[in-house]
């Protein structure tokens, strides 16, 4: 149980275009999803937290107009990188958590990640 | 400042040797604690977690971790490393009163044949 998928796994786009990454919880309802960015050989950096049906909360320094997050349902969140530039190239990982119930709501389930390359 | 520290950026061990990866945190109240492993180009796989209770936690793949409150540590151990254990290991902490993960900087494990 508790499987999270991401699509696509890899994407190459041209500079100036937009790209959308999907994150799905396959076998549970995720009230909260998280988007992380990971640079090569570095740790995960939280970009934003999205709650179903409400606006995402962005971490300090993350441009919300560049990284649009939508959490339209309890099983799907999307990250759209708008007007992508080469410096946006990175590994993007999403995670999801179940509704808080005891300690279960504190564990995050991670997707396999999406490698974005902007040329 | 509140932080999660993994002091060892790189560790190299021989196959069959024992392993200990260190994780220290600086939060007042005991947080929830996790260890994840990441293979190149992959997502994170949970090895084990600690919420409360027995301070020695057993995980998957033969890993265990011990929570030591007095040292604010949650070190990961394995008695005999396999070549397939080569990967990046992340300690993550959920501070009391929040639900966000704070990740350590990671430890890259290399296993010599």
Tab-separated table of C-alpha atoms in Angstrom:
chain	number	residue	atom	x	y	z
A	1	UNK	CA	0.000	0.000	0.000
A	2	UNK	CA	0.798	3.721	0.056
A	3	UNK	CA	2.129	4.001	-3.465
A	4	UNK	CA	2.813	7.325	-5.114
A	5	UNK	CA	3.452	7.662	-8.816
A	6	UNK	CA	4.857	10.490	-10.875
A	7	UNK	CA	4.539	11.191	-14.544
A	8	UNK	CA	6.587	11.664	-16.575
A	9	UNK	CA	9.738	10.098	-15.206
A	10	UNK	CA	11.861	12.149	-17.586
A	11	UNK	CA	11.076	15.202	-19.647
A	12	UNK	CA	13.112	17.402	-21.916
A	13	UNK	CA	11.706	20.750	-22.909
A	14	UNK	CA	12.911	23.848	-24.661
A	15	UNK	CA	13.658	27.039	-22.840
A	16	UNK	CA	10.582	29.224	-22.527
A	17	UNK	CA	8.054	26.435	-22.621
A	18	UNK	CA	6.025	25.049	-19.734
A	19	UNK	CA	6.002	21.528	-18.452
A	20	UNK	CA	3.562	19.763	-16.157
A	21	UNK	CA	4.455	16.984	-13.729
A	22	UNK	CA	1.777	14.821	-12.169
A	23	UNK	CA	1.853	13.199	-8.757
A	24	UNK	CA	-0.738	10.587	-7.880
A	25	UNK	CA	-1.474	8.628	-4.752
A	26	UNK	CA	-2.588	5.261	-6.109
A	27	UNK	CA	-4.105	3.513	-3.159
A	28	UNK	CA	-4.868	6.167	-0.582
A	29	UNK	CA	-6.317	9.610	-0.335
A	30	UNK	CA	-3.708	12.271	0.176
A	31	UNK	CA	-4.944	15.388	1.878
A	32	UNK	CA	-1.474	16.860	1.657
A	33	UNK	CA	1.169	16.533	-1.020
A	34	UNK	CA	4.646	17.946	-1.051
A	35	UNK	CA	6.939	18.947	-3.869
A	36	UNK	CA	10.680	18.751	-3.502
A	37	UNK	CA	13.566	19.679	-5.705
A	38	UNK	CA	16.867	17.869	-5.622
A	39	UNK	CA	20.071	19.058	-7.220
A	40	UNK	CA	22.772	16.530	-8.100
A	41	UNK	CA	24.418	15.037	-5.053
A	42	UNK	CA	22.377	17.204	-2.725
A	43	UNK	CA	19.534	16.724	-0.347
A	44	UNK	CA	15.867	17.327	-0.989
A	45	UNK	CA	14.642	20.885	-0.772
A	46	UNK	CA	10.974	21.389	0.022
A	47	UNK	CA	9.417	23.697	-2.531
A	48	UNK	CA	5.791	23.745	-1.508
A	49	UNK	CA	3.019	22.024	0.350
A	50	UNK	CA	-0.326	21.522	-1.290
A	51	UNK	CA	-3.571	20.702	0.387
A	52	UNK	CA	-6.515	19.390	-1.561
A	53	UNK	CA	-8.845	22.157	-2.576
A	54	UNK	CA	-6.734	25.032	-1.359
A	55	UNK	CA	-3.798	27.103	-2.531
A	56	UNK	CA	-0.329	25.724	-2.122
A	57	UNK	CA	2.012	27.077	0.498
A	58	UNK	CA	5.422	27.866	-0.917
A	59	UNK	CA	8.698	27.825	0.944
A	60	UNK	CA	10.722	30.970	1.178
A	61	UNK	CA	12.599	31.713	-2.008
A	62	UNK	CA	10.411	29.577	-4.270
A	63	UNK	CA	8.720	31.545	-7.030
A	64	UNK	CA	5.057	30.646	-6.928
A	65	UNK	CA	4.417	32.126	-10.362
A	66	UNK	CA	7.085	29.923	-11.869
A	67	UNK	CA	6.153	26.740	-10.057
A	68	UNK	CA	2.391	26.414	-10.217
A	69	UNK	CA	0.914	23.759	-8.010
A	70	UNK	CA	-2.597	22.432	-8.208
A	71	UNK	CA	-4.106	19.844	-5.881
A	72	UNK	CA	-7.514	19.386	-7.418
A	73	UNK	CA	-8.357	16.017	-5.942
A	74	UNK	CA	-7.384	13.783	-3.060
A	75	UNK	CA	-5.232	11.674	-5.361
A	76	UNK	CA	-3.660	14.138	-7.768
A	77	UNK	CA	-1.353	17.100	-7.504
A	78	UNK	CA	0.393	18.763	-10.407
A	79	UNK	CA	3.472	20.928	-10.618
A	80	UNK	CA	3.783	23.139	-13.676
A	81	UNK	CA	7.116	24.755	-14.367
A	82	UNK	CA	6.273	27.825	-16.407
A	83	UNK	CA	8.606	29.501	-18.865
A	84	UNK	CA	11.266	26.976	-18.038
A	85	UNK	CA	14.936	27.895	-18.210
A	86	UNK	CA	18.027	25.725	-18.046
A	87	UNK	CA	18.504	26.585	-14.374
A	88	UNK	CA	15.155	24.878	-13.683
A	89	UNK	CA	16.681	21.586	-14.751
A	90	UNK	CA	16.560	19.342	-11.735
A	91	UNK	CA	15.078	16.226	-10.174
A	92	UNK	CA	11.603	16.892	-8.837
A	93	UNK	CA	10.107	14.549	-6.270
A	94	UNK	CA	6.633	14.585	-4.856
A	95	UNK	CA	5.356	12.970	-1.708
A	96	UNK	CA	1.987	12.487	-0.132
A	97	UNK	CA	0.642	11.850	3.307
A	98	UNK	CA	-2.577	10.360	4.512
A	99	UNK	CA	-5.063	12.303	6.603
A	100	UNK	CA	-3.720	12.685	10.124
A	101	UNK	CA	-4.709	9.729	12.256
A	102	UNK	CA	-2.329	9.039	15.067
A	103	UNK	CA	1.171	8.841	13.673
A	104	UNK	CA	0.212	7.726	10.182
A	105	UNK	CA	-0.303	11.265	8.997
A	106	UNK	CA	3.297	12.150	9.718
A	107	UNK	CA	4.867	9.706	7.303
A	108	UNK	CA	5.328	10.821	3.722
A	109	UNK	CA	5.236	8.425	0.783
A	110	UNK	CA	7.517	9.433	-2.041
A	111	UNK	CA	7.126	9.223	-5.766
A	112	UNK	CA	9.946	7.991	-8.009
A	113	UNK	CA	10.841	11.475	-9.174
A	114	UNK	CA	10.868	13.347	-12.469
A	115	UNK	CA	14.058	14.376	-14.202
A	116	UNK	CA	13.524	17.709	-15.955
A	117	UNK	CA	16.029	18.922	-18.500
A	118	UNK	CA	15.543	22.321	-20.069
A	119	UNK	CA	17.557	22.927	-23.237
B	1	UNK	CA	19.265	26.835	14.848
B	2	UNK	CA	17.099	23.781	14.296
B	3	UNK	CA	18.827	21.342	11.997
B	4	UNK	CA	19.463	17.755	11.024
B	5	UNK	CA	23.082	16.775	10.635
B	6	UNK	CA	24.581	13.825	8.864
B	7	UNK	CA	28.264	14.366	9.594
B	8	UNK	CA	29.570	11.910	7.023
B	9	UNK	CA	29.124	12.997	3.424
B	10	UNK	CA	30.818	9.887	2.062
B	11	UNK	CA	31.425	6.508	3.641
B	12	UNK	CA	33.228	3.579	2.059
B	13	UNK	CA	33.048	0.106	3.524
B	14	UNK	CA	33.986	-3.326	2.320
B	15	UNK	CA	31.281	-5.813	1.532
B	16	UNK	CA	30.506	-7.834	4.635
B	17	UNK	CA	31.702	-5.135	7.005
B	18	UNK	CA	29.445	-3.443	9.511
B	19	UNK	CA	28.016	0.000	8.890
B	20	UNK	CA	26.890	2.912	11.001
B	21	UNK	CA	25.514	6.130	9.537
B	22	UNK	CA	25.110	9.016	11.899
B	23	UNK	CA	22.210	11.411	12.250
B	24	UNK	CA	21.897	14.153	14.828
B	25	UNK	CA	19.128	16.666	15.252
B	26	UNK	CA	18.742	19.838	17.230
B	27	UNK	CA	15.116	20.147	18.264
B	28	UNK	CA	13.797	20.565	21.775
B	29	UNK	CA	11.116	17.937	21.856
B	30	UNK	CA	11.627	14.470	20.456
B	31	UNK	CA	10.695	14.570	16.806
B	32	UNK	CA	9.557	11.751	14.591
B	33	UNK	CA	12.534	10.190	12.866
B	34	UNK	CA	13.013	8.437	9.547
B	35	UNK	CA	15.746	6.900	7.462
B	36	UNK	CA	15.406	6.705	3.685
B	37	UNK	CA	17.589	5.256	0.965
B	38	UNK	CA	17.854	6.624	-2.553
B	39	UNK	CA	19.443	4.841	-5.470
B	40	UNK	CA	20.710	7.005	-8.362
B	41	UNK	CA	17.880	8.595	-10.289
B	42	UNK	CA	15.269	7.054	-8.042
B	43	UNK	CA	12.838	8.202	-5.404
B	44	UNK	CA	13.161	7.576	-1.698
B	45	UNK	CA	12.516	4.251	-0.041
B	46	UNK	CA	11.701	4.139	3.652
B	47	UNK	CA	14.085	1.970	5.655
B	48	UNK	CA	12.629	2.545	9.099
B	49	UNK	CA	10.935	5.068	11.322
B	50	UNK	CA	10.645	5.997	14.973
B	51	UNK	CA	7.661	7.590	16.619
B	52	UNK	CA	7.855	6.353	20.196
B	53	UNK	CA	8.416	3.252	22.277
B	54	UNK	CA	11.333	0.880	21.858
B	55	UNK	CA	14.353	2.947	20.964
B	56	UNK	CA	15.867	0.213	18.804
B	57	UNK	CA	13.963	0.069	15.561
B	58	UNK	CA	14.178	-2.691	12.996
B	59	UNK	CA	13.757	-1.867	9.351
B	60	UNK	CA	13.907	-3.459	5.944
B	61	UNK	CA	16.970	-4.917	4.263
B	62	UNK	CA	18.566	-5.805	7.601
B	63	UNK	CA	18.886	-2.216	8.799
B	64	UNK	CA	18.234	-1.029	12.316
B	65	UNK	CA	18.468	2.322	14.052
B	66	UNK	CA	18.745	3.387	17.639
B	67	UNK	CA	17.198	6.531	19.042
B	68	UNK	CA	19.248	8.095	21.807
B	69	UNK	CA	17.457	10.993	23.415
B	70	UNK	CA	20.457	12.102	25.462
B	71	UNK	CA	22.541	12.443	22.305
B	72	UNK	CA	19.758	13.661	19.996
B	73	UNK	CA	20.809	10.953	17.624
B	74	UNK	CA	19.194	8.349	15.417
B	75	UNK	CA	22.030	6.345	13.915
B	76	UNK	CA	21.471	3.723	11.257
B	77	UNK	CA	23.298	0.421	11.445
B	78	UNK	CA	23.728	-2.767	9.486
B	79	UNK	CA	25.865	-5.657	10.686
B	80	UNK	CA	26.970	-6.835	7.240
B	81	UNK	CA	26.825	-4.616	4.186
B	82	UNK	CA	25.988	-5.963	0.745
B	83	UNK	CA	27.172	-4.448	-2.527
B	84	UNK	CA	23.553	-3.574	-3.312
B	85	UNK	CA	23.462	-1.249	-0.291
B	86	UNK	CA	25.531	1.310	-2.171
B	87	UNK	CA	23.267	4.347	-2.371
B	88	UNK	CA	22.506	7.684	-0.766
B	89	UNK	CA	21.020	7.617	2.712
B	90	UNK	CA	18.916	10.410	4.162
B	91	UNK	CA	17.849	10.989	7.694
B	92	UNK	CA	14.608	12.944	8.024
B	93	UNK	CA	13.041	14.550	11.039
B	94	UNK	CA	9.521	15.798	11.651
B	95	UNK	CA	9.780	18.289	14.510
B	96	UNK	CA	7.136	18.155	17.181
B	97	UNK	CA	4.154	20.284	16.285
B	98	UNK	CA	4.748	20.175	12.535
B	99	UNK	CA	4.323	17.736	9.691
B	100	UNK	CA	7.100	18.862	7.378
B	101	UNK	CA	10.202	16.772	6.870
B	102	UNK	CA	13.569	18.278	7.558
B	103	UNK	CA	16.167	16.274	5.665
B	104	UNK	CA	19.776	15.796	6.508
B	105	UNK	CA	22.349	16.429	3.831
B	106	UNK	CA	22.695	12.762	3.072
B	107	UNK	CA	25.488	10.188	3.260
B	108	UNK	CA	26.720	8.502	0.130
B	109	UNK	CA	27.687	4.909	0.772
B	110	UNK	CA	30.178	3.117	-1.399
B	111	UNK	CA	30.705	-0.599	-0.991
B	112	UNK	CA	33.951	-2.229	-2.013
B	113	UNK	CA	33.857	-5.767	-3.348
